[in-house]
CSV table of C-alpha atoms in Angstrom, one decimal:
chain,number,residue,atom,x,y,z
A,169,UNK,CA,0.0,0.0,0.0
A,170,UNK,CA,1.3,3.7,-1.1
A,171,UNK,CA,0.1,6.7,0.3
A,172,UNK,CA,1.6,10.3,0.5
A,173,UNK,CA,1.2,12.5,3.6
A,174,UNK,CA,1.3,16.5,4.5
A,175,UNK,CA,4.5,16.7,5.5
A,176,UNK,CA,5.7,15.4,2.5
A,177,UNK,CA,6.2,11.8,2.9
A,178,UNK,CA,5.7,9.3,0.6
A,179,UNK,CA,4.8,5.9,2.9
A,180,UNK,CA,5.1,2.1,1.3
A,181,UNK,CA,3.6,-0.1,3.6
A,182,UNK,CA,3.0,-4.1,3.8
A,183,UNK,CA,-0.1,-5.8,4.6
A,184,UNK,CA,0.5,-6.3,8.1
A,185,UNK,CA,0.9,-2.7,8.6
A,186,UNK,CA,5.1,-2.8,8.7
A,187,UNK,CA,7.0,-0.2,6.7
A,188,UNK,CA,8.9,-0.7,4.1
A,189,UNK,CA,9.9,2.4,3.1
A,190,UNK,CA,8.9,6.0,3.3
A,191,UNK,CA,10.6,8.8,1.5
A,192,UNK,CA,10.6,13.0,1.9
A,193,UNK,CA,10.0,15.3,-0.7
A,194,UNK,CA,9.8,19.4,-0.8
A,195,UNK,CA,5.8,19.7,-1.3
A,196,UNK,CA,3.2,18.2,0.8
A,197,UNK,CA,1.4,15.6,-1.3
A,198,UNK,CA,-2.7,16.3,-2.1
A,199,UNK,CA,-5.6,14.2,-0.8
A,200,UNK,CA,-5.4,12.7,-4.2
A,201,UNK,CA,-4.6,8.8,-4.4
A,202,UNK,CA,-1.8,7.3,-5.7
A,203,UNK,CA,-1.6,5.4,-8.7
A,204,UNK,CA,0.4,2.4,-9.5
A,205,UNK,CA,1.1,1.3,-12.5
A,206,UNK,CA,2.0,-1.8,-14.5
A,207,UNK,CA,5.4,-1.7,-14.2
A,208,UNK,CA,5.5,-0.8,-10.1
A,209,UNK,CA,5.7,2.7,-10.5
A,210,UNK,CA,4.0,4.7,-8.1
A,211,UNK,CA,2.3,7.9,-9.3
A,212,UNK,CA,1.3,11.3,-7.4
A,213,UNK,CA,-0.2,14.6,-7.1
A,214,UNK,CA,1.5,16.9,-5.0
A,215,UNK,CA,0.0,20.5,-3.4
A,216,UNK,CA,2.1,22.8,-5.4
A,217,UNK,CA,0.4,21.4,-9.1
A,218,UNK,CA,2.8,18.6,-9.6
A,219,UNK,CA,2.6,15.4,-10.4
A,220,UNK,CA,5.5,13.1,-9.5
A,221,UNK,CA,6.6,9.5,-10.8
A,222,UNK,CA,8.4,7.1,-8.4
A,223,UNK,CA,9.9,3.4,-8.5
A,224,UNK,CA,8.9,0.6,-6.6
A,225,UNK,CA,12.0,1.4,-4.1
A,226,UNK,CA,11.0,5.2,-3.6
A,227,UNK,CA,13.6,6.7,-6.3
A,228,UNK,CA,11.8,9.5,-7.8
A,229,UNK,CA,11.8,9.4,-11.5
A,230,UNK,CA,10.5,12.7,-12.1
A,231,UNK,CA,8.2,15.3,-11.5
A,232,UNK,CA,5.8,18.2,-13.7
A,233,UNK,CA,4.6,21.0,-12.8
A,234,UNK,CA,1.5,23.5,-13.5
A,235,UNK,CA,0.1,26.3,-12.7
A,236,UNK,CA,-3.2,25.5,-10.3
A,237,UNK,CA,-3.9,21.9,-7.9
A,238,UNK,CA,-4.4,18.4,-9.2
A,239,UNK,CA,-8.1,17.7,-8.8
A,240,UNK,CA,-9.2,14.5,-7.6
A,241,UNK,CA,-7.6,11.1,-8.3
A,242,UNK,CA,-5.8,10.5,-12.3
A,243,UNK,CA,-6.8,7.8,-13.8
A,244,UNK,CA,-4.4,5.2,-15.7
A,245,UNK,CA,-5.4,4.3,-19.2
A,246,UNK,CA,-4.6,0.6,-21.0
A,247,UNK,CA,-2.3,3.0,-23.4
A,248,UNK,CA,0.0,3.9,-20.2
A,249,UNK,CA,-0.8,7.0,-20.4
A,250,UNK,CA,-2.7,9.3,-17.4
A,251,UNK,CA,-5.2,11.7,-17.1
A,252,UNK,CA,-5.1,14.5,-14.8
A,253,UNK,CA,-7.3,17.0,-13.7
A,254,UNK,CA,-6.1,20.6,-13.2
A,255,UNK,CA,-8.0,23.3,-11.5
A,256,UNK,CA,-9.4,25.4,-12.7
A,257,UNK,CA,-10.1,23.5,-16.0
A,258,UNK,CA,-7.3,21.4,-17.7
A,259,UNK,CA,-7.5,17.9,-18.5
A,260,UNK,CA,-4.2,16.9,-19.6
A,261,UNK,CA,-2.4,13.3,-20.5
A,262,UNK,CA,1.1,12.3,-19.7
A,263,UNK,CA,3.4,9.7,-21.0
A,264,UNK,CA,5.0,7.2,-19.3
A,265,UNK,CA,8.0,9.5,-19.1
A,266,UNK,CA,5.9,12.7,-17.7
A,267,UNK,CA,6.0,14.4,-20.7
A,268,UNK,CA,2.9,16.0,-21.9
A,269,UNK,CA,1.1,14.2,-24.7
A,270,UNK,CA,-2.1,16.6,-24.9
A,271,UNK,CA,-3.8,18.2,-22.6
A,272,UNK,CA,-7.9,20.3,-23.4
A,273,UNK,CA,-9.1,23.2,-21.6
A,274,UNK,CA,-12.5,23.5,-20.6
A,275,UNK,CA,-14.8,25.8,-18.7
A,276,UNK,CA,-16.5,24.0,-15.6
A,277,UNK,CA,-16.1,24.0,-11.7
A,278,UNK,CA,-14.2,21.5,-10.7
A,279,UNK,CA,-15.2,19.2,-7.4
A,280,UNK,CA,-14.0,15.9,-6.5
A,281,UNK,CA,-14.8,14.3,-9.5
A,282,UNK,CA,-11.6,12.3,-10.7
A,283,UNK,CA,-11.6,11.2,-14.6
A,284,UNK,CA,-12.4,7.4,-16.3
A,285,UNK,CA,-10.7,6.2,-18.9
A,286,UNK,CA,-12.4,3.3,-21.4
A,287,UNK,CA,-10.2,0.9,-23.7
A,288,UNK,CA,-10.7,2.9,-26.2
A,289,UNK,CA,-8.4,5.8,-24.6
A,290,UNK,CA,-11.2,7.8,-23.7
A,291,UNK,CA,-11.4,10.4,-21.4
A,292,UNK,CA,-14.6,11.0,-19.4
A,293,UNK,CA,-15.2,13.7,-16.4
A,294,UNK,CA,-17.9,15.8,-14.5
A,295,UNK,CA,-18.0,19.2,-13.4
A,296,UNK,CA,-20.3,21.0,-11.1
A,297,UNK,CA,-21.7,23.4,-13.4
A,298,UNK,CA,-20.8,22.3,-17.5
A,299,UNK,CA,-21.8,19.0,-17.0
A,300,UNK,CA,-20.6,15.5,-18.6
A,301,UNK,CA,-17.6,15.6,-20.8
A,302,UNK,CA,-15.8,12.8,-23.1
A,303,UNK,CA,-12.6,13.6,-24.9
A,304,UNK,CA,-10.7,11.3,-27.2
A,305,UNK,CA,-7.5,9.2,-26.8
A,306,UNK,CA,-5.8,12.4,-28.8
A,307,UNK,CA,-7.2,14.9,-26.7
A,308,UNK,CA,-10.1,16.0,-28.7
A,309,UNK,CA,-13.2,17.0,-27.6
A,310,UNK,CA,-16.0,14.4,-28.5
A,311,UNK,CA,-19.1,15.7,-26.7
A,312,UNK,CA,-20.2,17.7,-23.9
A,313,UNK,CA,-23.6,17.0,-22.0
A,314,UNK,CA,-25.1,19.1,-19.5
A,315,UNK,CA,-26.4,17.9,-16.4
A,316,UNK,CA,-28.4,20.4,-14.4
A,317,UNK,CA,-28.2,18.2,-11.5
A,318,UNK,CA,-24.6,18.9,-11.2
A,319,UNK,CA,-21.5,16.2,-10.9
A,320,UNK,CA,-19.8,16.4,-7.4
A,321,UNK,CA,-18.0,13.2,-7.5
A,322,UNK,CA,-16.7,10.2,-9.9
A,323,UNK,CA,-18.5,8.5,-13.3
A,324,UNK,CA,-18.3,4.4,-13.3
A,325,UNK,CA,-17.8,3.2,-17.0
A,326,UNK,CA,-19.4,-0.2,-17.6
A,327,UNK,CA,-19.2,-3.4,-19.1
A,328,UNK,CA,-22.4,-2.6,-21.5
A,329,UNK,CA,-20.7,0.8,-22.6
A,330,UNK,CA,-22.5,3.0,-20.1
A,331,UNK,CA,-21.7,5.7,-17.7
A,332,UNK,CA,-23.4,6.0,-14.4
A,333,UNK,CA,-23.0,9.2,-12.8
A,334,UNK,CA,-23.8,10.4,-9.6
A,335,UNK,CA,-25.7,13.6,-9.7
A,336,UNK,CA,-25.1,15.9,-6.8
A,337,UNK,CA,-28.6,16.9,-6.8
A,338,UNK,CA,-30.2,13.8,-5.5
A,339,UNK,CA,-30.4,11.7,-8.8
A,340,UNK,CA,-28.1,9.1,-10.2
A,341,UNK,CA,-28.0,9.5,-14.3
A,342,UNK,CA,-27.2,6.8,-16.9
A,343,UNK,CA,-25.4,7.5,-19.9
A,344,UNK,CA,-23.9,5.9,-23.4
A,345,UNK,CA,-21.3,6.7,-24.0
A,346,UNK,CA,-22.1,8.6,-27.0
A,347,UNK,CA,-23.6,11.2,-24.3
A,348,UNK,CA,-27.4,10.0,-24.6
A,349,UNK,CA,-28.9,10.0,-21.7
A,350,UNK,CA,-30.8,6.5,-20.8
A,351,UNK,CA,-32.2,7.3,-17.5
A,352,UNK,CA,-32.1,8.0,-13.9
A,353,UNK,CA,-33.1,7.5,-10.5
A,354,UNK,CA,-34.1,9.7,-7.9
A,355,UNK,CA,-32.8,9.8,-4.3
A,356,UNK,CA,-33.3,11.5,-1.0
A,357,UNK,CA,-30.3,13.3,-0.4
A,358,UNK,CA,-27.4,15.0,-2.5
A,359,UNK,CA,-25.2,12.7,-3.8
A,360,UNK,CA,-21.6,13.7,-3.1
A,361,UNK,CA,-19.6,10.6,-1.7
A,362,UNK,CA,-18.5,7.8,-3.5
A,363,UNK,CA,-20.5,5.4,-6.1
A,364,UNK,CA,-19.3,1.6,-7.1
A,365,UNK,CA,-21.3,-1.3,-8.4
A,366,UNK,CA,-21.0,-4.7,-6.8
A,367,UNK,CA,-20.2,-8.1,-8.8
A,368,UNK,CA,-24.0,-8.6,-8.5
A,369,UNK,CA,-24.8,-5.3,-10.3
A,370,UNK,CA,-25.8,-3.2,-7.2
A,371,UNK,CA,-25.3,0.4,-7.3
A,372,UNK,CA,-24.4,2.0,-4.9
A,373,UNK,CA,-24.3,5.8,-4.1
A,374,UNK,CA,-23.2,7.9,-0.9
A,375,UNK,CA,-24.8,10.5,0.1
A,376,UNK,CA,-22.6,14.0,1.9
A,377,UNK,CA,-24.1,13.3,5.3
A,378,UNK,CA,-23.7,9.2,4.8
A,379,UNK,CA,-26.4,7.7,3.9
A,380,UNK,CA,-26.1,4.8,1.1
A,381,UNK,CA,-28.7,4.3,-1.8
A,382,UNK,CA,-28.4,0.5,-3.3
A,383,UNK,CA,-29.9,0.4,-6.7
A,384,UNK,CA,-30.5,-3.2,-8.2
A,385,UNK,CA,-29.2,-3.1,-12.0
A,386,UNK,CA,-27.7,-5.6,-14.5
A,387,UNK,CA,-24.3,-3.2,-14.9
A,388,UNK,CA,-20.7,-4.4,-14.3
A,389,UNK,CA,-17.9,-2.2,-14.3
A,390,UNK,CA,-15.7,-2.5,-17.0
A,391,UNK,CA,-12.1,-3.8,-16.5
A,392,UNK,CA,-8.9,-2.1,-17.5
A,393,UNK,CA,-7.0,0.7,-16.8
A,394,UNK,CA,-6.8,2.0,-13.2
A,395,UNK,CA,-9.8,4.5,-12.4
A,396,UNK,CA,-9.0,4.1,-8.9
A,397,UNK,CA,-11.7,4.1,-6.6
A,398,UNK,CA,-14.0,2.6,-9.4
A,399,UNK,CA,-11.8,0.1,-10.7
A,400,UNK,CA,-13.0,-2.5,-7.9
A,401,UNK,CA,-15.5,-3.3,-5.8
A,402,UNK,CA,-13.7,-3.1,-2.2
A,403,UNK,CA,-13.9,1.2,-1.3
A,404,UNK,CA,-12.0,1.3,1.9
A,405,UNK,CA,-13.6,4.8,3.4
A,406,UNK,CA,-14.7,4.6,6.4
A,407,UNK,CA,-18.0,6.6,7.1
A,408,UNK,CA,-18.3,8.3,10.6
A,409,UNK,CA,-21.7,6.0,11.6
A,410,UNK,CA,-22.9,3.4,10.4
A,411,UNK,CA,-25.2,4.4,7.0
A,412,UNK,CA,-29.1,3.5,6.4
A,413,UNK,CA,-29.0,1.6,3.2
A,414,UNK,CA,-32.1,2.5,0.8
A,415,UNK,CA,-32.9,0.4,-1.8
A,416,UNK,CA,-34.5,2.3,-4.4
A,417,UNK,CA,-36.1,2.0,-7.8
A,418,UNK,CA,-35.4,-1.4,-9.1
A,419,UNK,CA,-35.3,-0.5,-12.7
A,420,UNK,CA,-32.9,2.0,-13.8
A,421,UNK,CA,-34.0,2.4,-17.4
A,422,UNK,CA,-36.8,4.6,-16.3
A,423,UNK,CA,-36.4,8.0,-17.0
A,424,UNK,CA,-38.0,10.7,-14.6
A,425,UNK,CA,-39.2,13.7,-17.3
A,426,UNK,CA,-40.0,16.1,-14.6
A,427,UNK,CA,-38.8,16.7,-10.5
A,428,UNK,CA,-42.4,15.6,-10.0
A,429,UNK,CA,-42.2,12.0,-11.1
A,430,UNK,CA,-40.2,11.0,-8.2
A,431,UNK,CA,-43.2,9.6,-6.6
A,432,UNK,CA,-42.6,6.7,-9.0
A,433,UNK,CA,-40.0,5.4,-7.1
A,434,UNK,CA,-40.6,3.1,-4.3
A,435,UNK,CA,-38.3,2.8,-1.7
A,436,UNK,CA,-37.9,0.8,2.1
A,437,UNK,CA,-35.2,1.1,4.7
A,438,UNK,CA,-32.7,-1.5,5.7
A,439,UNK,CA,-31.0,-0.8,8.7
């Protein structure tokens, strides 16, 4: 397990908690997660707009630099490459080496929302107030969807070719991935935790003040490069109380037309 620190440190720890190795660098590192690729190396966003590159011994390989803060987690593509979000609205790809192999500027507020990569190379992301974007493997912009709900945290790509996305206010939308939306599902509260599906194609949402919405679907999340906290099943957050689990709305294809429909739903507690 990698994880960087405030102070700096760079910490590689084994399963049973014992360090291996922790190394010291001049910038605090982000709350942004480490990525590790194929090859061992470890990679990281830093509080001073870097992003660094080190071995699996704690050598640092390199390090870039821009102008504004890594946003969220980057996400590893099957072409090596990585996506990284810069505040306040870059979406740029590096090469294995760090150098820069495209990068696309946008407009859109930026949140927690860390970018998913597809096998095809590419690039989806939300933002708070511009909405859904996918940009191709060369850094071209392929479509742009606005979602008035806003995006406050991380898409899942799926096996069928589908995005969910959570929608920070109180719905959870399905996308193709040409940008059409399919249909969503309305929740309680405003959706700005983490999402994942399970094996048996539960999906599940949390909510800002930890509450968990479970909605029953047929998805799978589709294998590949590393999109972090949605590349598996097993999130390791640990809520402050223990979260009421709503299961809501067993078919996701239905599409709400109006704030009104939501009496459509039908949802029961499980504590």
């Amino acid at each position: 397990m990698y994880f960087g620190d405030l102070g700096g440190f760079l910490h590689a720890v084994r399963p049973d908690g014992t360090r291996v190795w922790s190394v010291q660098q001049s910038s605090p590192f982000s709350k942004s997660s480490p990525v590790v690729r194929s090859d061992g190396a470890i990679l990281i966003a830093d509080f001073d707009g870097g992003f660094q590159c080190f071995a699996p011994d704690g050598t640092r390989r390199w390090r870039v630099a821009y102008p504004g803060f890594v946003v969220g987690t980057p996400a590893l593509g099957d072409d090596g490459r990585i996506r990284v979000l810069h505040y306040p609205g870059v979406l740029r790809c590096f090469n294995e080496d760090g150098s820069l192999a495209w990068q696309y500027q946008f407009q859109g507020q930026l949140e927690n929302a860390s970018p998913v990569v597809d096998g095809n190379g590419t690039t989806y992301f939300g933002t708070f107030d511009s909405g859904l974007f996918a940009v191709s493997a060369n850094g071209q912009k392929l479509w742009n969807r606005p979602v008035s709900v806003g995006i406050a945290s991380t898409p899942i790509l799926t096996t069928s070719g589908s995005l969910v996305v959570p929608g920070y206010e109180r719905q959870v939308l399905f996308y193709g991935t040409n940008g059409v939306l399919s249909g969503r599902v309305s929740v309680e509260l405003r959706l700005s935790g983490g999402m994942t599906i399970t094996p048996s194609g539960l999906v599940l949402a949390l909510s800002g003040s930890g509450e968990l919405y479970a909605i029953q679907t047929d998805l799978r999340i589709q294998g590949g490069g590393w999109p972090m906290e949605n590349g598996n099943t097993k999130l390791n957050g640990r809520a402050r109380s223990r979260p009421t689990v709503t299961l809501v709305d067993p078919d996701p294809t239905k599409v709400h037309r109006s704030e009104e429909h939501t009496s459509e739903l039908q949802s029961r507690q499980y504590l």
